[in-house]
C-alpha cells in the first residue's frame, strides 16, 4: 500500500518540484489539466512544493 502511494507521488513530482493533487479523491493532477480533477471533477486541488 505504501509503496503504491510512493510510486504515485514520485510520478507526480514535476521538474519544478511541485505536486498537484485532488483533495477529494487523491488523484495526482498534471499542470496542464488546470484546477479541476479529471477523475472526480472537484475543484479542490492542493499544490505542494518540495524542497
Short mmCIF file of C-alpha atoms in Angstrom, two decimals:
data_model
loop_
_atom_site.label_atom_id
_atom_site.label_comp_id
_atom_site.label_asym_id
_atom_site.label_seq_id
_atom_site.Cartn_x
_atom_site.Cartn_y
_atom_site.Cartn_z
CA UNK A 1 0.00 0.00 0.00
CA UNK A 2 2.67 2.49 0.99
CA UNK A 3 4.86 1.56 -1.98
CA UNK A 4 1.92 2.16 -4.33
CA UNK A 5 1.32 5.62 -2.86
CA UNK A 6 5.04 6.44 -3.03
CA UNK A 7 5.10 5.40 -6.69
CA UNK A 8 2.22 7.77 -7.47
CA UNK A 9 3.88 10.55 -5.51
CA UNK A 10 7.18 10.20 -7.33
CA UNK A 11 5.40 10.09 -10.68
CA UNK A 12 3.54 13.27 -9.80
CA UNK A 13 6.63 15.36 -8.98
CA UNK A 14 7.25 17.93 -11.68
CA UNK A 15 10.60 19.26 -12.85
CA UNK A 16 10.00 22.30 -10.67
CA UNK A 17 9.31 20.08 -7.61
CA UNK A 18 5.61 20.90 -7.47
CA UNK A 19 2.89 18.32 -6.88
CA UNK A 20 -0.80 18.92 -7.61
CA UNK A 21 -3.30 16.57 -6.00
CA UNK A 22 -7.07 16.42 -5.71
CA UNK A 23 -8.15 16.90 -2.08
CA UNK A 24 -11.37 15.00 -2.73
CA UNK A 25 -10.14 11.73 -4.32
CA UNK A 26 -6.32 11.97 -4.05
CA UNK A 27 -5.53 11.74 -7.77
CA UNK A 28 -2.33 13.41 -8.93
CA UNK A 29 -3.05 16.15 -11.45
CA UNK A 30 -0.80 17.36 -14.27
CA UNK A 31 -0.12 21.10 -14.60
CA UNK A 32 -1.84 21.22 -17.97
CA UNK A 33 -5.08 19.75 -16.57
CA UNK A 34 -5.89 23.01 -14.79
CA UNK A 35 -7.58 23.30 -11.43
CA UNK A 36 -10.27 20.65 -11.91
CA UNK A 37 -9.68 16.98 -11.12
CA UNK A 38 -10.05 14.84 -14.25
CA UNK A 39 -11.21 11.86 -12.15
CA UNK A 40 -13.95 13.33 -9.96
CA UNK A 41 -14.49 16.90 -11.19
CA UNK A 42 -13.60 18.50 -7.85
CA UNK A 43 -12.04 21.96 -7.90
CA UNK A 44 -10.28 21.36 -4.57
CA UNK A 45 -6.72 20.94 -5.85
CA UNK A 46 -3.80 21.08 -3.41
CA UNK A 47 -0.38 22.30 -4.50
CA UNK A 48 2.71 21.02 -2.65
CA UNK A 49 6.18 22.50 -3.10
CA UNK A 50 9.02 20.04 -2.41
CA UNK A 51 12.50 21.18 -1.49
#
